[in-house]
Coordinates of C-alpha atoms and ligand atoms in Angstrom, one line a residue:
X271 CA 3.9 -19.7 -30.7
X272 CA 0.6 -18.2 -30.9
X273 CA 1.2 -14.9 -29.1
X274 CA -2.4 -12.8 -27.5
X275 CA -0.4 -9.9 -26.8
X276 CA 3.5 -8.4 -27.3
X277 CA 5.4 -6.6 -25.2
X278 CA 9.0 -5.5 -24.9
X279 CA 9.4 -6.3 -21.1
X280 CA 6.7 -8.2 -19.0
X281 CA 7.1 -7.8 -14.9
X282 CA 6.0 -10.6 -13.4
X283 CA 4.9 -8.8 -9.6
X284 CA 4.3 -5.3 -8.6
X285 CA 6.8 -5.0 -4.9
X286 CA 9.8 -2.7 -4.7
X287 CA 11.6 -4.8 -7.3
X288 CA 8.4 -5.0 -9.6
X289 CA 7.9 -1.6 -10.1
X290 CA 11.4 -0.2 -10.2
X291 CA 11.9 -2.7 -13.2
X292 CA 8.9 -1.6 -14.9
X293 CA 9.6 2.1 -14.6
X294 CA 13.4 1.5 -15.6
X295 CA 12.5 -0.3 -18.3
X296 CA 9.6 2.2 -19.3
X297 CA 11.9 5.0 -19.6
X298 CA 14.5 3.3 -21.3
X299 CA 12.0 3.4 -24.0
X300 CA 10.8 -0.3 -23.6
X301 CA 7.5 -1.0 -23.6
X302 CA 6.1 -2.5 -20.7
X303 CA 3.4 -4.8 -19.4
X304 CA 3.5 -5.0 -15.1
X305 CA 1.2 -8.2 -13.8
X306 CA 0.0 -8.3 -10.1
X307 CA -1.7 -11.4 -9.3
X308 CA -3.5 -10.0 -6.4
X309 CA -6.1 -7.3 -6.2
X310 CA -3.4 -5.0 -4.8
X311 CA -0.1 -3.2 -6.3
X312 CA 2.8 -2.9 -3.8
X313 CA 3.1 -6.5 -2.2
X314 CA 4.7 -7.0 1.1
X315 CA 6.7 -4.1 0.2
X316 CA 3.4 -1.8 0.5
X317 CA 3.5 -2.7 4.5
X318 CA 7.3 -2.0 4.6
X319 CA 9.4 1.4 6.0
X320 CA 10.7 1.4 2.6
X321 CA 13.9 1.6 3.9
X322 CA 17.1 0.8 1.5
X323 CA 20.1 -0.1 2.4
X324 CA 22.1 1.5 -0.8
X325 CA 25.8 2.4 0.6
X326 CA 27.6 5.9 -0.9
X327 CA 24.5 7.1 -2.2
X328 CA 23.5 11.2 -2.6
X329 CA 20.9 11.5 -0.4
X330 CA 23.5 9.9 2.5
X331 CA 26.1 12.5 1.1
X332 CA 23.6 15.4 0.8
X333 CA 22.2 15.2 4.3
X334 CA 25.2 13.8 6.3
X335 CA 25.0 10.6 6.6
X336 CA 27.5 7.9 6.6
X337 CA 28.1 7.6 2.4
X338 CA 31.9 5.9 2.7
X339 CA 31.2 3.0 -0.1
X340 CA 34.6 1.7 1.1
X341 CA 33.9 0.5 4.6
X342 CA 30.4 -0.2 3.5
X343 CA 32.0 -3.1 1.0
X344 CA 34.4 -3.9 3.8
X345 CA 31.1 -4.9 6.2
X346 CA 29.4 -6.2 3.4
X347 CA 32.3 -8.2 2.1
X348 CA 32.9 -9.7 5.8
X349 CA 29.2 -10.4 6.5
X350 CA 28.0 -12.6 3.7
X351 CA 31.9 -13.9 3.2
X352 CA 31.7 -16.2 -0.1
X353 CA 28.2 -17.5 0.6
X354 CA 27.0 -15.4 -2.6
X355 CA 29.6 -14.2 -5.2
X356 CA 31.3 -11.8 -5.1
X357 CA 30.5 -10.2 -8.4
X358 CA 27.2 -10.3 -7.5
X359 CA 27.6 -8.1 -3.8
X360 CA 29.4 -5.8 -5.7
X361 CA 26.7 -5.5 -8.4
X362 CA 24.2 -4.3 -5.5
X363 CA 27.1 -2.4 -3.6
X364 CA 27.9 -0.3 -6.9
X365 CA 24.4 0.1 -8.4
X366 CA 22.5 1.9 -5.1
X367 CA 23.9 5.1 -5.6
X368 CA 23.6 5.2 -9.5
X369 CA 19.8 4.0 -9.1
X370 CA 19.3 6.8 -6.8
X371 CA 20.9 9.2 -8.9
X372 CA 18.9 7.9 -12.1
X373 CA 15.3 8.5 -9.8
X374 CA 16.2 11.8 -8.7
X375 CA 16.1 12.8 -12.2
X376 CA 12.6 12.4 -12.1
X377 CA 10.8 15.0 -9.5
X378 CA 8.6 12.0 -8.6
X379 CA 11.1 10.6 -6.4
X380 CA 12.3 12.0 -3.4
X381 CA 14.4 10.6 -0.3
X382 CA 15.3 11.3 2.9
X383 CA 18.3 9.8 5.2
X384 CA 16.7 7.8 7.9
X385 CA 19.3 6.6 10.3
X386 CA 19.2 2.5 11.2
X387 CA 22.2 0.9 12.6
X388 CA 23.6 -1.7 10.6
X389 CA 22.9 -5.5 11.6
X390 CA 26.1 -6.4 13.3
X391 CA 27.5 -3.5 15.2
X392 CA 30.4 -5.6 16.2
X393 CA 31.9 -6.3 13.2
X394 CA 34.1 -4.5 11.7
X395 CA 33.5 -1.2 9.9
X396 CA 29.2 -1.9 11.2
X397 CA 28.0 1.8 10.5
X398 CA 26.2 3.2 13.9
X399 CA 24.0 5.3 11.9
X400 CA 23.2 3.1 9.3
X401 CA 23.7 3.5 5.1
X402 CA 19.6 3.8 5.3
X403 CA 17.3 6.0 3.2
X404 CA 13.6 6.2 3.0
X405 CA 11.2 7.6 0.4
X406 CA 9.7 11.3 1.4
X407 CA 6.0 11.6 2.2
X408 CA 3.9 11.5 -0.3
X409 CA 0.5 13.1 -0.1
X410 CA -2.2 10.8 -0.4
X411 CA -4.3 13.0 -2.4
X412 CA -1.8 12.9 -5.5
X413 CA -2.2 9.5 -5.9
X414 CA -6.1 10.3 -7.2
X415 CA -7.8 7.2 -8.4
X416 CA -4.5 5.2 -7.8
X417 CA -5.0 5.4 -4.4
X418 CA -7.1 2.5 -4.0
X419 CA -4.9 0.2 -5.9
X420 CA -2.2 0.5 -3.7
X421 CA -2.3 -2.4 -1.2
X422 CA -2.8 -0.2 2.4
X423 CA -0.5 -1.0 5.3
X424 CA -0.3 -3.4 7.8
X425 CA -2.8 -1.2 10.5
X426 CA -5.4 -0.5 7.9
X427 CA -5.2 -3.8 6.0
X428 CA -5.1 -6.3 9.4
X429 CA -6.3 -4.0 12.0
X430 CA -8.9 -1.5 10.2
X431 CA -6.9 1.2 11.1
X432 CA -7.6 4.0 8.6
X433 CA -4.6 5.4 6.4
X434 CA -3.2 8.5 7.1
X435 CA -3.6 11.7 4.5
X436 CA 0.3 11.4 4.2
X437 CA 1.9 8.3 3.3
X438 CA 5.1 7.7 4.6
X439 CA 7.3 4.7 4.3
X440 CA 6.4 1.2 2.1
X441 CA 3.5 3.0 0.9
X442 CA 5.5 6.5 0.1
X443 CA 7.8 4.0 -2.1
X444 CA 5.1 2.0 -3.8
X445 CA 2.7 5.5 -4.5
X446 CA 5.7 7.2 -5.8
X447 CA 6.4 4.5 -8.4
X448 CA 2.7 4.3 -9.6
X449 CA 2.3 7.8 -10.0
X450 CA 5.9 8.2 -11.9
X451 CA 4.5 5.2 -14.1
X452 CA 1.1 6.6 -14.9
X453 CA 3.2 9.4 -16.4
X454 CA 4.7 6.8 -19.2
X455 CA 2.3 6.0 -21.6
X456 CA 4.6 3.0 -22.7
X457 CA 4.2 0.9 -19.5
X458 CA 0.7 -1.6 -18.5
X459 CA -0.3 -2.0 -15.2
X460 CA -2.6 -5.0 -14.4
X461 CA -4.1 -6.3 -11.4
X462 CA -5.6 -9.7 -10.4
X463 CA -3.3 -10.8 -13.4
X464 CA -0.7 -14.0 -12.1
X465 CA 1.7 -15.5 -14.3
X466 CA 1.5 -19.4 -14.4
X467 CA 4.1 -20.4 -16.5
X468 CA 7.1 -19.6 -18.4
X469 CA 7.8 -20.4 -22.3
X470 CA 11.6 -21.2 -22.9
X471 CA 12.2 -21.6 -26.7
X472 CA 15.7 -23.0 -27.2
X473 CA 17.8 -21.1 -24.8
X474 CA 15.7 -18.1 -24.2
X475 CA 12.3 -17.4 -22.8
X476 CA 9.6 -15.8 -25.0
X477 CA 7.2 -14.9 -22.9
X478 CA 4.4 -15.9 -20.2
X479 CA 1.3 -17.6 -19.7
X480 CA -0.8 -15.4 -18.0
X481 CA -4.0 -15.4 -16.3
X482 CA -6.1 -13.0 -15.2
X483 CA -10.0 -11.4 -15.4
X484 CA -9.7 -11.9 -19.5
X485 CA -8.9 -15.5 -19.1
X486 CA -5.5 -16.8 -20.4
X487 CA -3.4 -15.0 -22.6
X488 CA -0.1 -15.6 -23.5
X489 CA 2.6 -12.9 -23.8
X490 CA 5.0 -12.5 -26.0
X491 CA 8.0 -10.4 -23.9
X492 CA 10.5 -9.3 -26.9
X493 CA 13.4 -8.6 -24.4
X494 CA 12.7 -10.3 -21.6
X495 CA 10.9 -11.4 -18.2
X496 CA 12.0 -10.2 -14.7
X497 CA 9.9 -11.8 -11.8
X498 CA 10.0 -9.8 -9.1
X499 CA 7.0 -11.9 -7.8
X500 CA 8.4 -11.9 -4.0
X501 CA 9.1 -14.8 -1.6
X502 CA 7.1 -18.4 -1.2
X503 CA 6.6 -17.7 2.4
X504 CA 3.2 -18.1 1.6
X505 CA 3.1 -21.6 0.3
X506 CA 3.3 -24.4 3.2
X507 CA 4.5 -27.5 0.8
X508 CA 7.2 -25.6 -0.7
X509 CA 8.1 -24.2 3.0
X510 CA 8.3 -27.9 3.7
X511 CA 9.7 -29.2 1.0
X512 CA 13.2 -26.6 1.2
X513 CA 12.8 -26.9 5.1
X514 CA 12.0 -23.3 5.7
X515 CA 11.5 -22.8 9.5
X516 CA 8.5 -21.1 10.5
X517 CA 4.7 -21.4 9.6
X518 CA 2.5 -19.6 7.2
X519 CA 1.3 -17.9 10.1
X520 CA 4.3 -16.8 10.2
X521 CA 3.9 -15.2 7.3
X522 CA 3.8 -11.3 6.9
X523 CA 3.4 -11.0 3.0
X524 CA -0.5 -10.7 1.1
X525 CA -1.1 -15.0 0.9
X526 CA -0.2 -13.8 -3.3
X527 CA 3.5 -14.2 -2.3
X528 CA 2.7 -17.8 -3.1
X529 CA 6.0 -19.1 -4.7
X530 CA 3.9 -19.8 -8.7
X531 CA 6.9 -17.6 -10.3
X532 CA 9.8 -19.1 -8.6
X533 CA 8.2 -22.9 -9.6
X534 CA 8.1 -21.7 -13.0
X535 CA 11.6 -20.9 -13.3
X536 CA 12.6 -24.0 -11.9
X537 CA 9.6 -25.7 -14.5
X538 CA 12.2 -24.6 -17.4
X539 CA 15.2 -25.3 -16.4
X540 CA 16.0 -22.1 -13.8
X541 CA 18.7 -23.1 -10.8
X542 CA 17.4 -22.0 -7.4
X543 CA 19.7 -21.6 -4.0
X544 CA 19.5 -20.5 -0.4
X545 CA 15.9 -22.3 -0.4
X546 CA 15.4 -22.5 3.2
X547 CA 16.5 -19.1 3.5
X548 CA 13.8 -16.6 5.0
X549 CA 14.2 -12.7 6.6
X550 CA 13.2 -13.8 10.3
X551 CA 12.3 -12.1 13.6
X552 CA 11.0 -13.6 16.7
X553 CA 6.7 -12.9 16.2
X554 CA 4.3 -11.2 18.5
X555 CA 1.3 -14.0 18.8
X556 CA -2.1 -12.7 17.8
X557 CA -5.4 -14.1 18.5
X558 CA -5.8 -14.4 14.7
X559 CA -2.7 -17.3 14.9
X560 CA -0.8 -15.5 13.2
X561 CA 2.9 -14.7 14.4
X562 CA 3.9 -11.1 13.7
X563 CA 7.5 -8.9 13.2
X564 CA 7.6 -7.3 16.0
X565 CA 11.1 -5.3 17.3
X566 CA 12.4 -2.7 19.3
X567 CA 12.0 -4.6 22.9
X568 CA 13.1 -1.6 25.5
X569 CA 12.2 -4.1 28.4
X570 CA 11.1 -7.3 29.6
X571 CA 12.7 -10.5 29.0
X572 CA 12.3 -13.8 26.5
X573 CA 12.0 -16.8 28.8
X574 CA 11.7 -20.7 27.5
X575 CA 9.9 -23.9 28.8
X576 CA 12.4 -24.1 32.0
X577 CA 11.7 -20.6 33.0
X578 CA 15.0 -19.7 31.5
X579 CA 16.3 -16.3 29.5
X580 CA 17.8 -17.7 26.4
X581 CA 18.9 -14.7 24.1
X582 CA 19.3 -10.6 24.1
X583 CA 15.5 -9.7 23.6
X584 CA 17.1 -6.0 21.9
X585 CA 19.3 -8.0 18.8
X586 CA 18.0 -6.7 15.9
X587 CA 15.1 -9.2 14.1
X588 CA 16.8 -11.4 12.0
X589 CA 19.1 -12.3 14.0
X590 CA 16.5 -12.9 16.9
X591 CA 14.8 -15.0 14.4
X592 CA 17.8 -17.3 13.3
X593 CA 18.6 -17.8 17.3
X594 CA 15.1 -19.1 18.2
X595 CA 15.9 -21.2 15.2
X596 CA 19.0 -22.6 16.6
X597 CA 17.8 -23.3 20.2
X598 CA 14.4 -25.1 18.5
X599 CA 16.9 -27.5 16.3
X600 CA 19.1 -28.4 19.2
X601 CA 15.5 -28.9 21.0
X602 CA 16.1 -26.4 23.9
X603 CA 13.4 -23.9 22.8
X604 CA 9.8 -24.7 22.3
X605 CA 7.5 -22.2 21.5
X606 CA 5.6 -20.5 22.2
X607 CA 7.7 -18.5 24.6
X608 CA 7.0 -16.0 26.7
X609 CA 8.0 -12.4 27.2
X610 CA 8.0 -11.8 30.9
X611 CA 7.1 -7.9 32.1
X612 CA 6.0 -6.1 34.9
X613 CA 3.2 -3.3 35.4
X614 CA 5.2 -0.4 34.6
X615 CA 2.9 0.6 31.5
X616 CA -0.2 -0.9 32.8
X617 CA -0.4 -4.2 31.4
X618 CA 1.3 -2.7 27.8
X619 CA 3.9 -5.1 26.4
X620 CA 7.3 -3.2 26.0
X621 CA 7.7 -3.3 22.6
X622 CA 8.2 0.1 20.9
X623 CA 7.6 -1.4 17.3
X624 CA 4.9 -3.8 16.2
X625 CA 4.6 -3.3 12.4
X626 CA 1.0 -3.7 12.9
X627 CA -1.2 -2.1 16.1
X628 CA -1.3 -4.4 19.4
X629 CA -4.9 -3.5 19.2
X630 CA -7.2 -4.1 22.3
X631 CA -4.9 -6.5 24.6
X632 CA -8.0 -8.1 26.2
X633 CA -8.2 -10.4 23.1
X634 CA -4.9 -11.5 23.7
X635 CA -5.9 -12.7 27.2
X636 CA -9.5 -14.1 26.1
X637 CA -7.3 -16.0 23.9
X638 CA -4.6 -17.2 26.1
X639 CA -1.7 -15.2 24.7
X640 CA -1.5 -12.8 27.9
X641 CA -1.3 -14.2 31.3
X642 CA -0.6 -12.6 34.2
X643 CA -0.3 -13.1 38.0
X644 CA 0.0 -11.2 41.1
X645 CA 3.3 -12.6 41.7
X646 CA 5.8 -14.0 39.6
X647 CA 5.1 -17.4 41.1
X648 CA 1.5 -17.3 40.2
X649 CA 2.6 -16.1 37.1
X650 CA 5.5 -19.2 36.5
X651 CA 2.0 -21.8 37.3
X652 CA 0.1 -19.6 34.6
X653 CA 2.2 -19.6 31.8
X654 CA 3.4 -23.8 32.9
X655 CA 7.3 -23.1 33.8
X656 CA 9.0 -23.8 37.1
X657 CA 8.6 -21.2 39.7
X658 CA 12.2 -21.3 41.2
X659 CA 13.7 -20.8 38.1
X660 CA 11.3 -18.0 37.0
X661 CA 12.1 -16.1 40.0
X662 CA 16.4 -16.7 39.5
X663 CA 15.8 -15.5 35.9
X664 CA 14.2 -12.2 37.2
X665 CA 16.6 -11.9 40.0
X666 CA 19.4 -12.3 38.1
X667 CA 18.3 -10.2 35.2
X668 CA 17.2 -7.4 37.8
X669 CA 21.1 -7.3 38.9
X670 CA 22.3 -6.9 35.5
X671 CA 19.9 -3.8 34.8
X672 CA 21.4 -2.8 38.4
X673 CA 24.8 -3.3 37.3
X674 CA 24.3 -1.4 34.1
X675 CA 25.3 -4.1 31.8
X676 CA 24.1 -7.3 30.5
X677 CA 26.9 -10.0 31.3
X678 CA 24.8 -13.4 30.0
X679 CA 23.5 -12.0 26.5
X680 CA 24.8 -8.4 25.4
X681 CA 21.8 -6.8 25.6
X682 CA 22.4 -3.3 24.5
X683 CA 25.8 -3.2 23.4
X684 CA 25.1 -2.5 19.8
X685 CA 23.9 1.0 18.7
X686 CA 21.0 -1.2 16.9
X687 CA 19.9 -2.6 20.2
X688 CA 19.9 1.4 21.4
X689 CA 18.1 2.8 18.7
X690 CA 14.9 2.4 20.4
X691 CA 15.3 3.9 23.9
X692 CA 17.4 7.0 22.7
X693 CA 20.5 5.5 24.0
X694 CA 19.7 4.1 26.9
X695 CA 20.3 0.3 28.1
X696 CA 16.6 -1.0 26.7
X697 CA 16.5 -2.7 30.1
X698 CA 14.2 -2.1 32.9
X699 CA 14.1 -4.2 36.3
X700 CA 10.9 -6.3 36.7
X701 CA 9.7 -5.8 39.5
X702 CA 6.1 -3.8 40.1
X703 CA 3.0 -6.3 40.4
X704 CA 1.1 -7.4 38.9
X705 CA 3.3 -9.2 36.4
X706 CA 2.4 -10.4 32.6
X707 CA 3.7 -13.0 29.8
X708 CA 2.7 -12.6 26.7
X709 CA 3.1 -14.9 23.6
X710 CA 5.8 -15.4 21.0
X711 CA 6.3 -17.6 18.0
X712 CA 8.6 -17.3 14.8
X713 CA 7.4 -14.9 12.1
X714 CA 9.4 -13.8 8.6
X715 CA 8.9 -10.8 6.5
X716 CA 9.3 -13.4 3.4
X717 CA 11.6 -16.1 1.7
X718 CA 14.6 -15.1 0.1
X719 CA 15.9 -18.4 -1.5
X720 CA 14.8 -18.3 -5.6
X721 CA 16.3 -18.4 -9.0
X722 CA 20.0 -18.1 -9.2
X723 CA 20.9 -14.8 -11.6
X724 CA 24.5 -13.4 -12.4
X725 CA 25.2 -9.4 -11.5
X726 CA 22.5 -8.1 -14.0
X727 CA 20.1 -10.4 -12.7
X728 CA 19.9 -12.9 -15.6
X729 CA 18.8 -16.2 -14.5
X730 CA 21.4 -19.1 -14.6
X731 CA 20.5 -22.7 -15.0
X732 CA 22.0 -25.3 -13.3
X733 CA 24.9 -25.5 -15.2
X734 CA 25.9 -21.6 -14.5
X735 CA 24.5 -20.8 -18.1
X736 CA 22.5 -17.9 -18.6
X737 CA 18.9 -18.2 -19.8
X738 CA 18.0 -15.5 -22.0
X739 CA 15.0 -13.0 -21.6
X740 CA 14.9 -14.5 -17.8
X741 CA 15.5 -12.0 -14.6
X742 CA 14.8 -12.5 -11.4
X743 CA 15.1 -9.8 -8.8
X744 CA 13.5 -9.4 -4.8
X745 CA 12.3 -12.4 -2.8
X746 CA 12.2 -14.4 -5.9
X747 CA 15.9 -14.1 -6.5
X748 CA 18.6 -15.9 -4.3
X749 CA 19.1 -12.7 -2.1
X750 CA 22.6 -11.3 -2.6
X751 CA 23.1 -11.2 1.0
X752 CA 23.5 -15.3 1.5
X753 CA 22.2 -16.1 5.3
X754 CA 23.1 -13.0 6.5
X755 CA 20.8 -9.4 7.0
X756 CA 23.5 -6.8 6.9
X757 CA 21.3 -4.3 7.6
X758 CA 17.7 -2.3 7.6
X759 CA 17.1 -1.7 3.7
X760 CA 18.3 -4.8 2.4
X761 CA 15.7 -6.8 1.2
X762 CA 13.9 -3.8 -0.6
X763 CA 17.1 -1.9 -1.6
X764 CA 18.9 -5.1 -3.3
X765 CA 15.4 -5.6 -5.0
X766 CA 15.5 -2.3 -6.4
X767 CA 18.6 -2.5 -7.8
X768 CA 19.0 -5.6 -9.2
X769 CA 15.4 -4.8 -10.8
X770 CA 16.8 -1.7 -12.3
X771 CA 20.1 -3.9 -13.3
X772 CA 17.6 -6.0 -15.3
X773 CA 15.9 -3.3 -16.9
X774 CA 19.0 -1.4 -18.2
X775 CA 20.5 -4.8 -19.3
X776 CA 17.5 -5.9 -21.2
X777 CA 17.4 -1.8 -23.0
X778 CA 20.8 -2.8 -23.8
X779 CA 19.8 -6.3 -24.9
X780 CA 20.1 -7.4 -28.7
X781 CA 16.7 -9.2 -30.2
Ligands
FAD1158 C1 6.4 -4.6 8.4 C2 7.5 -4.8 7.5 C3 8.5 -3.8 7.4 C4 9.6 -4.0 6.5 N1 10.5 -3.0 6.4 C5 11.5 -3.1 5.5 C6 12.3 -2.0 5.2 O1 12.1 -0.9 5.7 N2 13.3 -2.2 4.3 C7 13.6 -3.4 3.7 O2 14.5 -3.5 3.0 N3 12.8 -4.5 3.9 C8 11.7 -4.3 4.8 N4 10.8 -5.4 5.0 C9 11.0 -6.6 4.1 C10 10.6 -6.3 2.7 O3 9.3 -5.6 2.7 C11 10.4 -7.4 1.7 O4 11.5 -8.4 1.9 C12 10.6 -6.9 0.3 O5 9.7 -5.8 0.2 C13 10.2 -7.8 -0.8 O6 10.1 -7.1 -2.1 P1 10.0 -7.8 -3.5 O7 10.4 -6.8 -4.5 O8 10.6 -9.2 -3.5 O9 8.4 -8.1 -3.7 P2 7.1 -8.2 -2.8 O10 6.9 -6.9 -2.1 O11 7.1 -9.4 -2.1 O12 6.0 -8.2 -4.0 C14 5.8 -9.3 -4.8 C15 4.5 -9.1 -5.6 O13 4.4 -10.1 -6.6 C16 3.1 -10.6 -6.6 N5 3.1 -12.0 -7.2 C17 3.4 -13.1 -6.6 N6 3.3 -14.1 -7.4 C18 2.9 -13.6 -8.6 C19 2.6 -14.2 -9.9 N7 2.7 -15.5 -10.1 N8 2.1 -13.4 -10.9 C20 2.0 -12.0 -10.7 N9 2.3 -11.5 -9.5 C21 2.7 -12.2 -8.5 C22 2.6 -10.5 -5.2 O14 1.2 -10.5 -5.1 C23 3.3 -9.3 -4.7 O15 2.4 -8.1 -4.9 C24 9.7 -5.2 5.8 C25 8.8 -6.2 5.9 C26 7.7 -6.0 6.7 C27 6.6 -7.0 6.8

């Protein structure tokens, strides 16, 4: 092969999983070359909270949260049952707290316990407070010129919201990683640089074709490739072809999460499972189209076609999102639907949480997405359902916040479903005029079906052999959590570490 360029390690993506592999790799002495094919580094993980879900780890211990690694497994163990191997849930169970240990070494990193009830607070050994850290604030002066290659977050980058002078969350995570690897002379960071293909020689791959502002070049990486090049959320004939539910719109990744990595993978040889496999959550409608993540409901209700409440509007997202899946395939939910609310905050929606500013909410009526009505009958004709059954549904939902307990759906029985209204039932009657409806659709915060990779994220083929100098980690790898989100922190926590599994492995690798 006629090599451009050599490298020891070549990361394919710059999210949470891109740049904790290039940094591990970095300091284990490796040399690195990071390509980002957008314009941006930090991918959807730039507009996250950065939260990690990394069970047992110091910064729980330190600062009192709950850091048993026992019952963590237990949960773990029971959730995602034998839908993933177990070697590999153990992998990301037993890595989180070493990874954090390994970045506190380096003053760039800093944590702090954020607590986030686990996913399923019914099932057994469900942690009320969560196993959930978050990266400190970072200044955004430190970042100097790196600043403005760090994708902004959701307010500034859809909304024009400016940033603030302190970073906090997806953007803390992402800052603190480019400023720990501008400190190591041994790692490349390029932008507007998108791998196209993969070059397997026998049963290893060699290296990349790359292309970027130079034109092609082809890269020789000496110990390996991870792509950490996120989810295909963003590409609608691979979305249709693995019957992903959801839209594009839907979509709450840069369009760069475009699926070219994963396609590669599979171009030489790579296995791929849980394909139709996204993180969901039921999606504020914006007069863009698009369908946003939008949680922490503390009122109002979901109603369908008939006029009917269909789920507990408080679950936490995912799970939202796979319900709405399940009524649309068994054809009793169209959407858009509707959440129903009264006055109370002027015309507000109440929804505590979403991801990106609501922004003027006259647009949302100018484009048909709010509808109200003096009463809830005028409001049934406005938004097409049956009147009767509009006004049962509130009636009957307006005994249930009088009785103190939701009897049809659940609705606050879990601490997560609390977390937003400081313990109280996140119900409210509906009942002061005029009333409002505004729209819903399905949104996702990326795919999570992609190449198939063993404990230290080494890509399998579809015979369960490993193909050398190939890792996958993120979005792009088939998420170690199967069809289930455990908890707050999983996608970019299991990212992290089986990016930082890859990097050690390939330090340790023989060439
Ligand atoms: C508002 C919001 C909040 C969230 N909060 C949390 C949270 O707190 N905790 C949590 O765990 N999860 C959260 N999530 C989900 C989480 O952000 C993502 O699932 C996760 O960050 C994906 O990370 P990743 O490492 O797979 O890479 P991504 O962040 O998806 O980055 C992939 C990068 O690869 C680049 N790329 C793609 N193709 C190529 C190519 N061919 N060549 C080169 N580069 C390429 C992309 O441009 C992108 O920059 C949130 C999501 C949203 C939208």
């Amino acid at each position: 092969m006629d090599w451009d360029e050599t490298c020891d390690v070549l990361v394919v993506g710059s999210g949470a999983g891109g740049v904790t592999g290039a940094y591990a790799a970095a300091r284990e002495g490796l040399s690195v070359i990071l390509v980002e094919s957008s314009d941006r580094f930090g991918g959807i993980s730039a507009y996250s909270g950065g939260g990690m879900w990394l069970p047992g780890n110091a910064v729980l211990r330190r600062g009192g949260g709950d850091a048993d690694l026992a019952s963590a497994r237990d949960y773990y163990h029971t959730l995602v049952g034998d839908r993933t191997p177990r070697a590999l849930q153990d992998a990301y169970l037993d890595t989180g707290a070493e990874l954090i240990d390994y970045l506190e070494q380096d003053p760039h990193f800093a944590f702090i316990v954020y607590p986030w009830p686990d996913y399923f607070g019914s099932v057994r050994n469900a942690s009320a407070t969560g196993r959930h850290i978050m990266p400190a604030p970072l200044p955004a002066a430190e970042l100097g010129p790196l600043r403005a290659a760090l994708r902004p977050n959701l307010g500034e980058e859809r909304e024009g919201v400016p940033l603030a002078e302190e970073l906090w969350m997806g953007q803390a995570l992402i800052g603190r990683f480019l400023l720990a690897l501008s400190k190591r002379p041994n790692a490349t960071l390029r932008l507007n640089a998108k791998l196209t293909e993969l070059i397997r020689e026998g049963d290893r791959v060699t290296g990349a074709i790359i292309s970027g502002p130079d034109g092609v070049r082809r890269i020789h990486a000496r110990r390996g490739v991870l792509i950490a090049a996120g989810g295909f959320e963003h590409n609608a004939e691979m979305r249709a072809r693995f019957g992903v539910p959801g839209e594009v719109a839907g979509a709450m990744s840069p369009p760069s999460n475009d699926g070219t990595a994963i396609s590669a993978g599979m171009a030489i040889g790579a296995d791929v499972d849980l394909m139709d496999q996204a993180w969901w959550s039921p999606g504020l409608l914006r007069p863009n189209g698009r369908a946003t993540f939008t949680l922490g409901f503390d009122g109002g209700i979901f109603v369908n076609q008939d006029g009917q409440r269909f789920m507990n509007e408080s679950i936490p997202y995912d799970r939202g999102g796979r319900e709405i899946i399940a009524l649309m395939k068994r054809g009793a939910l169209r959407l858009p639907f509707w959440l129903v609310y009264d006055d109370r905050d002027g015309g507000m929606p109440p929804i505590q949480y979403p991801n990106q500013p609501i922004g003027d909410i006259a647009r949302y009526r100018t484009a048909g997405l709010l509808r109200s009505g003096a009463t809830l009958a005028e409001l049934a004709t406005a938004i097409g359902v049956p009147a009767e059954a509009l006004a049962a549904t509130v009636a009957r939902f307006n005994t249930l916040v009088e009785d103190g307990a939701d009897a049809d759906f659940g609705r606050g029985v879990e601490p997560y479903d609390r977390m937003f209204t400081e313990d109280r039932l996140p119900m409210d009657r509906i009942a002061r005029p005029p009333f409002h409806a505004i729209a819903f659709g399905l949104s996702d915060l990326g795919t999570k079906g992609g190449l198939r990779t063993d404990p230290d994220a080494q890509v399998l083929d579809k015979s369960g052999a490993v193909i050398h100098g190939l890792y996958a980690t993120g979005n792009s790898m088939a998420a170690v959590s199967g069809t289930a989100y455990p908890g707050g922190g999983n996608p970019v926590g299991s990212s992290m570490v089986f990016a930082y599994r890859a990097a050690r492995h390939m330090g340790r690798a023989e060439i």
